[in-house]
mmCIF file of C-alpha atoms in Angstrom:
data_model
loop_
_atom_site.group_PDB
_atom_site.id
_atom_site.type_symbol
_atom_site.label_atom_id
_atom_site.label_comp_id
_atom_site.label_asym_id
_atom_site.label_seq_id
_atom_site.Cartn_x
_atom_site.Cartn_y
_atom_site.Cartn_z
ATOM 1 C CA UNK B 1 21.879 108.572 131.823
ATOM 2 C CA UNK B 2 19.341 107.482 129.196
ATOM 3 C CA UNK B 3 17.317 105.482 131.731
ATOM 4 C CA UNK B 4 17.332 108.421 134.164
ATOM 5 C CA UNK B 5 15.939 110.730 131.485
ATOM 6 C CA UNK B 6 13.240 108.184 130.624
ATOM 7 C CA UNK B 7 12.396 107.708 134.301
ATOM 8 C CA UNK B 8 11.739 111.440 134.681
ATOM 9 C CA UNK B 9 9.427 111.295 131.655
ATOM 10 C CA UNK B 10 7.204 108.513 133.047
ATOM 11 C CA UNK B 11 4.816 110.915 134.768
ATOM 12 C CA UNK B 12 4.479 113.174 131.730
ATOM 13 C CA UNK B 13 3.999 110.215 129.338
ATOM 14 C CA UNK B 14 1.557 108.550 131.732
ATOM 15 C CA UNK B 15 1.322 104.953 130.498
ATOM 16 C CA UNK B 16 4.814 104.583 128.998
ATOM 17 C CA UNK B 17 7.321 102.795 131.210
ATOM 18 C CA UNK B 18 11.092 103.097 130.834
ATOM 19 C CA UNK B 19 11.216 99.854 128.844
ATOM 20 C CA UNK B 20 8.433 101.025 126.545
ATOM 21 C CA UNK B 21 10.157 104.341 125.914
ATOM 22 C CA UNK B 22 13.412 102.528 125.093
ATOM 23 C CA UNK B 23 11.567 100.142 122.774
ATOM 24 C CA UNK B 24 10.052 103.115 120.942
ATOM 25 C CA UNK B 25 13.437 104.791 120.537
ATOM 26 C CA UNK B 26 14.964 101.552 119.293
ATOM 27 C CA UNK B 27 12.215 101.360 116.669
ATOM 28 C CA UNK B 28 12.880 104.981 115.662
ATOM 29 C CA UNK B 29 16.625 104.271 115.334
ATOM 30 C CA UNK B 30 15.857 101.407 112.933
ATOM 31 C CA UNK B 31 14.211 103.796 110.480
ATOM 32 C CA UNK B 32 16.440 104.394 107.465
ATOM 33 C CA UNK B 33 15.325 108.043 107.273
ATOM 34 C CA UNK B 34 17.173 108.756 110.554
ATOM 35 C CA UNK B 35 13.823 109.790 111.955
ATOM 36 C CA UNK B 36 10.149 108.911 111.805
ATOM 37 C CA UNK B 37 7.073 110.813 110.647
ATOM 38 C CA UNK B 38 4.158 111.342 113.007
ATOM 39 C CA UNK B 39 1.909 108.862 111.206
ATOM 40 C CA UNK B 40 4.470 106.047 111.389
ATOM 41 C CA UNK B 41 5.200 106.671 115.053
ATOM 42 C CA UNK B 42 1.526 105.996 115.741
ATOM 43 C CA UNK B 43 1.916 102.591 114.067
ATOM 44 C CA UNK B 44 4.974 101.876 116.202
ATOM 45 C CA UNK B 45 3.126 102.838 119.382
ATOM 46 C CA UNK B 46 0.339 100.391 118.521
ATOM 47 C CA UNK B 47 2.967 97.607 118.698
ATOM 48 C CA UNK B 48 4.066 98.789 122.141
ATOM 49 C CA UNK B 49 0.963 100.105 123.944
ATOM 50 C CA UNK B 50 -2.588 98.808 123.533
ATOM 51 C CA UNK B 51 -4.567 101.923 124.455
ATOM 52 C CA UNK B 52 -3.406 105.501 123.837
ATOM 53 C CA UNK B 53 -4.662 108.679 122.178
ATOM 54 C CA UNK B 54 -3.037 111.385 120.071
ATOM 55 C CA UNK B 55 -2.136 113.397 123.165
ATOM 56 C CA UNK B 56 0.608 110.836 123.863
ATOM 57 C CA UNK B 57 2.243 111.643 120.523
ATOM 58 C CA UNK B 58 2.222 115.340 121.424
ATOM 59 C CA UNK B 59 3.930 114.518 124.720
ATOM 60 C CA UNK B 60 6.542 112.329 122.958
ATOM 61 C CA UNK B 61 7.389 115.305 120.726
ATOM 62 C CA UNK B 62 8.566 117.090 123.877
ATOM 63 C CA UNK B 63 10.789 114.259 125.097
ATOM 64 C CA UNK B 64 14.338 115.509 125.911
ATOM 65 C CA UNK B 65 15.925 112.876 123.636
ATOM 66 C CA UNK B 66 14.071 113.927 120.481
ATOM 67 C CA UNK B 67 12.989 116.958 118.507
ATOM 68 C CA UNK B 68 10.147 117.485 116.032
ATOM 69 C CA UNK B 69 10.498 119.291 112.708
ATOM 70 C CA UNK B 70 8.260 119.205 109.630
ATOM 71 C CA UNK B 71 6.063 116.440 111.086
ATOM 72 C CA UNK B 72 9.184 114.291 111.631
ATOM 73 C CA UNK B 73 10.616 113.173 114.950
ATOM 74 C CA UNK B 74 14.420 112.987 115.115
ATOM 75 C CA UNK B 75 16.889 112.267 117.868
ATOM 76 C CA UNK B 76 18.162 115.502 119.318
ATOM 77 C CA UNK B 77 21.791 114.348 118.960
ATOM 78 C CA UNK B 78 23.412 111.711 116.737
ATOM 79 C CA UNK B 79 24.855 110.035 119.813
ATOM 80 C CA UNK B 80 21.309 109.052 120.881
ATOM 81 C CA UNK B 81 20.622 107.515 117.479
ATOM 82 C CA UNK B 82 23.858 105.496 117.674
ATOM 83 C CA UNK B 83 23.113 104.431 121.237
ATOM 84 C CA UNK B 84 19.707 102.988 120.380
ATOM 85 C CA UNK B 85 21.044 101.318 117.245
ATOM 86 C CA UNK B 86 23.547 99.632 119.552
ATOM 87 C CA UNK B 87 20.702 98.420 121.770
ATOM 88 C CA UNK B 88 18.832 97.172 118.705
ATOM 89 C CA UNK B 89 21.821 95.089 117.607
ATOM 90 C CA UNK B 90 22.474 93.866 121.155
ATOM 91 C CA UNK B 91 18.883 92.699 121.732
ATOM 92 C CA UNK B 92 18.844 91.029 118.320
ATOM 93 C CA UNK B 93 21.885 88.871 119.086
ATOM 94 C CA UNK B 94 20.855 88.420 122.733
ATOM 95 C CA UNK B 95 17.318 87.231 121.995
ATOM 96 C CA UNK B 96 18.345 85.212 118.903
ATOM 97 C CA UNK B 97 15.023 85.502 117.109
ATOM 98 C CA UNK B 98 15.186 84.994 113.347
ATOM 99 C CA UNK B 99 11.932 86.945 112.986
ATOM 100 C CA UNK B 100 13.989 90.070 113.676
ATOM 101 C CA UNK B 101 15.872 89.708 110.387
ATOM 102 C CA UNK B 102 14.674 92.317 107.914
ATOM 103 C CA UNK B 103 16.152 94.813 105.482
ATOM 104 C CA UNK B 104 16.568 97.516 108.129
ATOM 105 C CA UNK B 105 18.353 95.184 110.535
ATOM 106 C CA UNK B 106 20.704 94.081 107.743
ATOM 107 C CA UNK B 107 21.388 97.735 106.881
ATOM 108 C CA UNK B 108 22.313 98.620 110.467
ATOM 109 C CA UNK B 109 24.451 95.524 111.061
ATOM 110 C CA UNK B 110 26.279 96.073 107.755
ATOM 111 C CA UNK B 111 26.812 99.768 108.371
ATOM 112 C CA UNK B 112 27.766 99.780 112.048
ATOM 113 C CA UNK B 113 29.365 96.448 112.981
ATOM 114 C CA UNK B 114 32.895 97.055 111.734
ATOM 115 C CA UNK B 115 36.161 95.554 112.881
ATOM 116 C CA UNK B 116 38.075 97.630 115.436
ATOM 117 C CA UNK B 117 35.222 100.129 115.995
ATOM 118 C CA UNK B 118 33.935 101.477 119.307
ATOM 119 C CA UNK B 119 30.335 100.683 118.311
ATOM 120 C CA UNK B 120 31.147 97.012 117.729
ATOM 121 C CA UNK B 121 33.117 96.803 120.965
ATOM 122 C CA UNK B 122 30.301 98.385 122.990
ATOM 123 C CA UNK B 123 27.862 95.711 121.776
ATOM 124 C CA UNK B 124 30.342 92.821 121.915
ATOM 125 C CA UNK B 125 31.357 93.386 125.522
ATOM 126 C CA UNK B 126 27.808 92.582 126.665
ATOM 127 C CA UNK B 127 27.681 89.153 124.948
ATOM 128 C CA UNK B 128 29.387 85.785 125.285
ATOM 129 C CA UNK B 129 30.734 83.812 122.347
ATOM 130 C CA UNK B 130 29.261 80.326 122.644
ATOM 131 C CA UNK B 131 28.032 77.656 120.233
ATOM 132 C CA UNK B 132 24.448 78.919 120.545
ATOM 133 C CA UNK B 133 25.438 82.366 119.266
ATOM 134 C CA UNK B 134 27.551 80.872 116.459
ATOM 135 C CA UNK B 135 24.655 78.652 115.332
ATOM 136 C CA UNK B 136 22.333 81.674 115.358
ATOM 137 C CA UNK B 137 24.822 83.601 113.200
ATOM 138 C CA UNK B 138 24.905 80.709 110.716
ATOM 139 C CA UNK B 139 21.106 80.854 110.556
ATOM 140 C CA UNK B 140 20.952 84.610 109.983
ATOM 141 C CA UNK B 141 23.639 84.415 107.279
ATOM 142 C CA UNK B 142 21.496 81.831 105.484
ATOM 143 C CA UNK B 143 18.369 83.961 105.977
ATOM 144 C CA UNK B 144 19.950 87.171 104.662
ATOM 145 C CA UNK B 145 21.179 85.402 101.530
ATOM 146 C CA UNK B 146 17.513 85.201 100.475
ATOM 147 C CA UNK B 147 16.830 88.928 100.945
ATOM 148 C CA UNK B 148 17.063 90.920 97.723
ATOM 149 C CA UNK B 149 18.562 94.389 97.536
ATOM 150 C CA UNK B 150 21.088 94.025 100.378
ATOM 151 C CA UNK B 151 24.866 93.728 100.253
ATOM 152 C CA UNK B 152 25.165 90.139 101.409
ATOM 153 C CA UNK B 153 28.984 90.037 101.455
ATOM 154 C CA UNK B 154 29.245 93.145 103.642
ATOM 155 C CA UNK B 155 26.637 91.764 106.053
ATOM 156 C CA UNK B 156 28.477 88.443 106.392
ATOM 157 C CA UNK B 157 31.746 90.282 106.983
ATOM 158 C CA UNK B 158 30.098 92.413 109.676
ATOM 159 C CA UNK B 159 28.881 89.290 111.477
ATOM 160 C CA UNK B 160 32.390 87.805 111.306
ATOM 161 C CA UNK B 161 33.927 91.065 112.597
ATOM 162 C CA UNK B 162 31.383 91.110 115.429
ATOM 163 C CA UNK B 163 32.191 87.554 116.518
ATOM 164 C CA UNK B 164 35.930 88.216 116.270
ATOM 165 C CA UNK B 165 35.463 91.216 118.559
ATOM 166 C CA UNK B 166 33.566 89.146 121.133
ATOM 167 C CA UNK B 167 36.347 86.548 120.936
ATOM 168 C CA UNK B 168 38.953 89.242 121.459
ATOM 169 C CA UNK B 169 37.128 90.962 124.327
ATOM 170 C CA UNK B 170 35.780 87.876 126.074
ATOM 171 C CA UNK B 171 37.417 86.000 128.921
ATOM 172 C CA UNK B 172 36.082 82.537 128.006
ATOM 173 C CA UNK B 173 38.370 82.044 125.010
ATOM 174 C CA UNK B 174 41.619 83.606 123.838
ATOM 175 C CA UNK B 175 41.834 85.272 120.448
ATOM 176 C CA UNK B 176 44.697 83.722 118.541
ATOM 177 C CA UNK B 177 45.374 82.232 115.110
ATOM 178 C CA UNK B 178 43.926 78.875 116.119
ATOM 179 C CA UNK B 179 40.739 80.174 117.803
ATOM 180 C CA UNK B 180 40.018 82.611 114.958
ATOM 181 C CA UNK B 181 40.457 79.867 112.360
ATOM 182 C CA UNK B 182 38.251 77.555 114.414
ATOM 183 C CA UNK B 183 35.545 80.256 114.376
ATOM 184 C CA UNK B 184 35.701 80.475 110.564
ATOM 185 C CA UNK B 185 35.463 76.690 110.265
ATOM 186 C CA UNK B 186 32.343 76.641 112.454
ATOM 187 C CA UNK B 187 30.709 79.403 110.414
ATOM 188 C CA UNK B 188 31.720 78.342 106.895
ATOM 189 C CA UNK B 189 32.986 74.762 107.079
ATOM 190 C CA UNK B 190 31.382 72.417 104.524
ATOM 191 C CA UNK B 191 32.852 68.953 103.850
ATOM 192 C CA UNK B 192 36.325 70.019 104.933
ATOM 193 C CA UNK B 193 36.258 73.227 102.865
ATOM 194 C CA UNK B 194 35.616 76.853 103.802
ATOM 195 C CA UNK B 195 32.653 78.011 101.709
ATOM 196 C CA UNK B 196 31.426 81.614 101.425
ATOM 197 C CA UNK B 197 33.912 83.383 103.696
ATOM 198 C CA UNK B 198 33.487 87.167 103.350
ATOM 199 C CA UNK B 199 36.019 89.613 104.791
ATOM 200 C CA UNK B 200 35.227 93.170 103.707
ATOM 201 C CA UNK B 201 36.611 96.490 104.983
ATOM 202 C CA UNK B 202 38.657 94.893 107.725
ATOM 203 C CA UNK B 203 41.466 97.169 108.842
ATOM 204 C CA UNK B 204 42.420 99.189 111.886
ATOM 205 C CA UNK B 205 45.004 99.736 114.576
ATOM 206 C CA UNK B 206 44.067 96.846 116.846
ATOM 207 C CA UNK B 207 46.979 94.909 118.344
ATOM 208 C CA UNK B 208 45.068 91.690 117.655
ATOM 209 C CA UNK B 209 45.415 91.098 113.924
ATOM 210 C CA UNK B 210 42.371 89.306 112.418
ATOM 211 C CA UNK B 211 44.431 86.685 110.597
ATOM 212 C CA UNK B 212 43.645 83.012 109.913
ATOM 213 C CA UNK B 213 45.417 79.752 109.179
ATOM 214 C CA UNK B 214 44.576 78.742 105.608
ATOM 215 C CA UNK B 215 47.311 76.125 105.325
ATOM 216 C CA UNK B 216 46.126 72.967 103.610
ATOM 217 C CA UNK B 217 42.638 74.401 103.083
ATOM 218 C CA UNK B 218 40.362 74.825 100.083
ATOM 219 C CA UNK B 219 38.271 77.996 100.076
ATOM 220 C CA UNK B 220 35.285 78.238 97.737
ATOM 221 C CA UNK B 221 33.108 81.222 96.766
ATOM 222 C CA UNK B 222 34.864 83.656 99.093
ATOM 223 C CA UNK B 223 35.145 87.452 98.980
ATOM 224 C CA UNK B 224 38.180 89.384 100.199
ATOM 225 C CA UNK B 225 37.616 93.100 99.656
ATOM 226 C CA UNK B 226 39.701 95.733 101.435
ATOM 227 C CA UNK B 227 40.947 93.096 103.867
ATOM 228 C CA UNK B 228 44.424 94.412 104.564
ATOM 229 C CA UNK B 229 45.592 91.395 106.566
ATOM 230 C CA UNK B 230 45.136 88.892 103.700
ATOM 231 C CA UNK B 231 48.842 88.316 103.055
ATOM 232 C CA UNK B 232 49.517 87.897 106.780
ATOM 233 C CA UNK B 233 47.295 84.809 106.901
ATOM 234 C CA UNK B 234 49.129 81.472 106.904
ATOM 235 C CA UNK B 235 49.099 79.785 103.483
ATOM 236 C CA UNK B 236 51.077 76.990 101.902
ATOM 237 C CA UNK B 237 51.324 75.060 98.633
ATOM 238 C CA UNK B 238 48.144 73.139 99.547
ATOM 239 C CA UNK B 239 46.043 76.281 100.007
ATOM 240 C CA UNK B 240 43.664 76.757 97.063
ATOM 241 C CA UNK B 241 40.988 79.380 96.388
ATOM 242 C CA UNK B 242 38.134 78.593 93.968
ATOM 243 C CA UNK B 243 35.471 80.936 92.530
ATOM 244 C CA UNK B 244 36.627 83.722 94.837
ATOM 245 C CA UNK B 245 36.917 87.505 94.495
ATOM 246 C CA UNK B 246 39.901 89.577 95.584
ATOM 247 C CA UNK B 247 39.969 93.390 95.727
ATOM 248 C CA UNK B 248 42.009 95.906 97.715
ATOM 249 C CA UNK B 249 44.262 93.366 99.436
ATOM 250 C CA UNK B 250 47.552 95.201 98.987
ATOM 251 C CA UNK B 251 49.843 94.246 101.889
ATOM 252 C CA UNK B 252 50.312 96.615 104.779
ATOM 253 C CA UNK B 253 53.471 98.722 104.849
ATOM 254 C CA UNK B 254 56.482 96.617 105.788
ATOM 255 C CA UNK B 255 54.749 93.263 105.180
ATOM 256 C CA UNK B 256 56.669 90.942 102.881
ATOM 257 C CA UNK B 257 54.420 88.336 101.303
ATOM 258 C CA UNK B 258 54.747 85.168 99.275
ATOM 259 C CA UNK B 259 52.236 83.824 96.753
ATOM 260 C CA UNK B 260 52.252 80.012 96.926
ATOM 261 C CA UNK B 261 52.211 78.352 93.529
ATOM 262 C CA UNK B 262 48.686 77.358 92.446
ATOM 263 C CA UNK B 263 46.987 79.184 95.336
ATOM 264 C CA UNK B 264 44.495 80.893 92.964
ATOM 265 C CA UNK B 265 42.562 78.560 90.672
ATOM 266 C CA UNK B 266 41.501 79.721 87.193
ATOM 267 C CA UNK B 267 37.928 80.264 88.468
ATOM 268 C CA UNK B 268 38.981 83.187 90.711
ATOM 269 C CA UNK B 269 38.483 86.851 89.807
ATOM 270 C CA UNK B 270 41.992 88.305 90.053
ATOM 271 C CA UNK B 271 41.430 91.411 87.936
ATOM 272 C CA UNK B 272 41.816 93.850 90.831
ATOM 273 C CA UNK B 273 45.031 92.286 92.155
ATOM 274 C CA UNK B 274 46.801 91.673 88.852
ATOM 275 C CA UNK B 275 49.391 94.307 89.780
ATOM 276 C CA UNK B 276 50.340 92.291 92.878
ATOM 277 C CA UNK B 277 50.662 89.068 90.895
ATOM 278 C CA UNK B 278 52.760 90.753 88.204
ATOM 279 C CA UNK B 279 54.958 92.395 90.818
ATOM 280 C CA UNK B 280 55.587 89.080 92.563
ATOM 281 C CA UNK B 281 56.197 87.314 89.256
ATOM 282 C CA UNK B 282 58.816 89.886 88.313
ATOM 283 C CA UNK B 283 60.322 89.704 91.788
ATOM 284 C CA UNK B 284 60.433 85.902 91.628
ATOM 285 C CA UNK B 285 62.094 85.939 88.208
ATOM 286 C CA UNK B 286 64.682 88.449 89.415
ATOM 287 C CA UNK B 287 65.339 86.353 92.518
ATOM 288 C CA UNK B 288 65.704 83.191 90.446
ATOM 289 C CA UNK B 289 68.186 84.881 88.136
ATOM 290 C CA UNK B 290 70.226 86.086 91.121
ATOM 291 C CA UNK B 291 70.215 82.596 92.692
ATOM 292 C CA UNK B 292 71.073 80.996 89.374
ATOM 293 C CA UNK B 293 74.048 83.337 88.997
ATOM 294 C CA UNK B 294 75.313 82.571 92.519
ATOM 295 C CA UNK B 295 74.945 78.810 92.037
ATOM 296 C CA UNK B 296 76.950 78.990 88.821
ATOM 297 C CA UNK B 297 79.764 80.707 90.730
ATOM 298 C CA UNK B 298 79.718 77.946 93.344
ATOM 299 C CA UNK B 299 79.779 75.030 90.906
ATOM 300 C CA UNK B 300 82.402 76.667 88.658
ATOM 301 C CA UNK B 301 84.712 77.073 91.644
ATOM 302 C CA UNK B 302 84.803 73.267 92.013
ATOM 303 C CA UNK B 303 84.873 72.583 88.253
ATOM 304 C CA UNK B 304 88.140 71.775 86.492
ATOM 305 C CA UNK B 305 88.959 69.750 83.356
ATOM 306 C CA UNK B 306 85.537 68.162 82.947
ATOM 307 C CA UNK B 307 84.913 67.234 86.604
ATOM 308 C CA UNK B 308 84.263 68.531 90.098
ATOM 309 C CA UNK B 309 87.286 68.440 92.425
ATOM 310 C CA UNK B 310 87.658 69.078 96.158
ATOM 311 C CA UNK B 311 88.723 72.575 97.238
ATOM 312 C CA UNK B 312 90.172 73.850 100.476
ATOM 313 C CA UNK B 313 87.477 75.148 102.815
ATOM 314 C CA UNK B 314 89.423 78.332 103.506
ATOM 315 C CA UNK B 315 89.742 78.996 99.772
ATOM 316 C CA UNK B 316 86.020 78.330 99.169
ATOM 317 C CA UNK B 317 84.978 80.713 101.934
ATOM 318 C CA UNK B 318 87.348 83.387 100.685
ATOM 319 C CA UNK B 319 86.330 83.192 97.013
ATOM 320 C CA UNK B 320 82.617 82.825 97.819
ATOM 321 C CA UNK B 321 82.523 85.451 100.575
ATOM 322 C CA UNK B 322 79.923 87.430 98.613
ATOM 323 C CA UNK B 323 77.750 84.356 97.978
ATOM 324 C CA UNK B 324 74.933 84.125 100.527
ATOM 325 C CA UNK B 325 73.956 80.568 99.617
ATOM 326 C CA UNK B 326 76.994 78.749 100.968
ATOM 327 C CA UNK B 327 75.433 77.928 104.349
ATOM 328 C CA UNK B 328 72.233 76.668 102.715
ATOM 329 C CA UNK B 329 74.161 74.504 100.242
ATOM 330 C CA UNK B 330 76.077 72.935 103.133
ATOM 331 C CA UNK B 331 72.846 72.299 105.054
ATOM 332 C CA UNK B 332 71.233 70.706 101.977
ATOM 333 C CA UNK B 333 74.243 68.467 101.364
ATOM 334 C CA UNK B 334 74.984 69.992 97.953
ATOM 335 C CA UNK B 335 78.445 70.823 99.300
ATOM 336 C CA UNK B 336 79.979 68.281 101.673
ATOM 337 C CA UNK B 337 82.973 68.072 103.925
ATOM 338 C CA UNK B 338 85.773 66.027 102.369
ATOM 339 C CA UNK B 339 88.856 64.365 103.894
ATOM 340 C CA UNK B 340 91.664 63.311 101.521
ATOM 341 C CA UNK B 341 93.291 60.087 102.834
ATOM 342 C CA UNK B 342 96.629 61.410 101.676
ATOM 343 C CA UNK B 343 96.107 64.761 103.389
ATOM 344 C CA UNK B 344 93.917 63.926 106.438
ATOM 345 C CA UNK B 345 94.593 67.230 108.216
ATOM 346 C CA UNK B 346 93.485 69.374 105.278
ATOM 347 C CA UNK B 347 89.894 70.631 105.548
ATOM 348 C CA UNK B 348 88.182 70.479 102.167
ATOM 349 C CA UNK B 349 84.762 70.694 100.497
ATOM 350 C CA UNK B 350 83.468 68.740 97.535
ATOM 351 C CA UNK B 351 80.311 68.755 95.387
ATOM 352 C CA UNK B 352 77.811 65.946 96.057
ATOM 353 C CA UNK B 353 77.884 63.300 93.320
ATOM 354 C CA UNK B 354 74.146 63.779 92.701
ATOM 355 C CA UNK B 355 74.967 67.014 90.868
ATOM 356 C CA UNK B 356 77.223 65.606 88.135
ATOM 357 C CA UNK B 357 74.750 66.684 85.433
ATOM 358 C CA UNK B 358 75.654 70.275 86.294
ATOM 359 C CA UNK B 359 79.004 69.624 84.547
ATOM 360 C CA UNK B 360 77.210 69.394 81.179
ATOM 361 C CA UNK B 361 75.343 72.568 82.060
ATOM 362 C CA UNK B 362 78.641 74.378 82.719
ATOM 363 C CA UNK B 363 80.405 73.014 79.633
ATOM 364 C CA UNK B 364 77.655 73.001 77.041
ATOM 365 C CA UNK B 365 74.695 74.801 78.570
ATOM 366 C CA UNK B 366 72.736 71.543 78.537
ATOM 367 C CA UNK B 367 69.648 71.516 80.808
ATOM 368 C CA UNK B 368 70.234 70.035 84.263
ATOM 369 C CA UNK B 369 67.128 69.037 86.219
ATOM 370 C CA UNK B 370 69.151 68.926 89.451
ATOM 371 C CA UNK B 371 70.403 72.462 88.894
ATOM 372 C CA UNK B 372 66.923 73.789 88.053
ATOM 373 C CA UNK B 373 65.338 72.060 91.074
ATOM 374 C CA UNK B 374 67.991 73.584 93.301
ATOM 375 C CA UNK B 375 67.229 77.059 91.926
ATOM 376 C CA UNK B 376 63.515 76.595 92.671
ATOM 377 C CA UNK B 377 64.155 75.263 96.168
ATOM 378 C CA UNK B 378 66.301 78.261 97.045
ATOM 379 C CA UNK B 379 63.928 80.849 95.568
#
């Protein structure tokens, strides 16, 4: 529709082709005032057309896509402004020219390229995710870091969201945990670490969750702000964050999360998520107390006169019917099957000999490293 309107205007605008009209409107859309004054539009026309006079500006004022008020030219409808901003972003990533990086470009990318948005999808569906595009994105991230007065973290996050959308929409690669993590490693991988990852304002209703595999990884100087999928990323006891910022990462409704021990180094800013850490600490302590209480019931059932003795399996199951740990203790070998030579047909359980120190714990309350380790393993 836009090209048809511009085609009809060719005769009236004389020397301006469809492409030149579109270039002008793209330049207008890049203006942070959501419009352009008549003096500035003359400067923009100089960059597009070599020879023209002021009559051309008068004719542009009558273009169906724009309106003129108070010596300012605006798009007649917001949808036109958004459309040409989309073209601006598309041509920028299509042409891959670093000279196009300026404060206005950063403002538009940061403000419009959001995860799970129709604007981002409309631009992404026209591009292909390949190594050339990824390398260009690395270059622009480095270039924007040097520009003062812009929100660098939001810009980086917008670039990541944009690439994730291309990955999700494209047919060349499949968007999954592995391919998304591979994308992060290409963008931010430095000496085996992920450095400078920024995920800001990432939420939505998309069926493809933007999660990553952080297991066994060190992440340095990262920002996670209003990234609601944080706790759904894979992490383990070897995942460590250094010098990173965390804000607004409360888990989504129904998501149960675990905080691996030592995952946040002392250099991280955890002020905004202290409530989550305290909540998990309290939950962990409550869970440990519950497990400790159940384990005591189990060991005391086998304890008699200063030792552990075999008990009938039927009796153990009956008396420990409310204890949920029995199956786990059998799998771990804490409780073992036992056959009495004198009563070979009787099915019995016994406590593994490795847990004899628990006897002192039961009798005198003496610390038992085996008992404490078992509590931690089952928590």
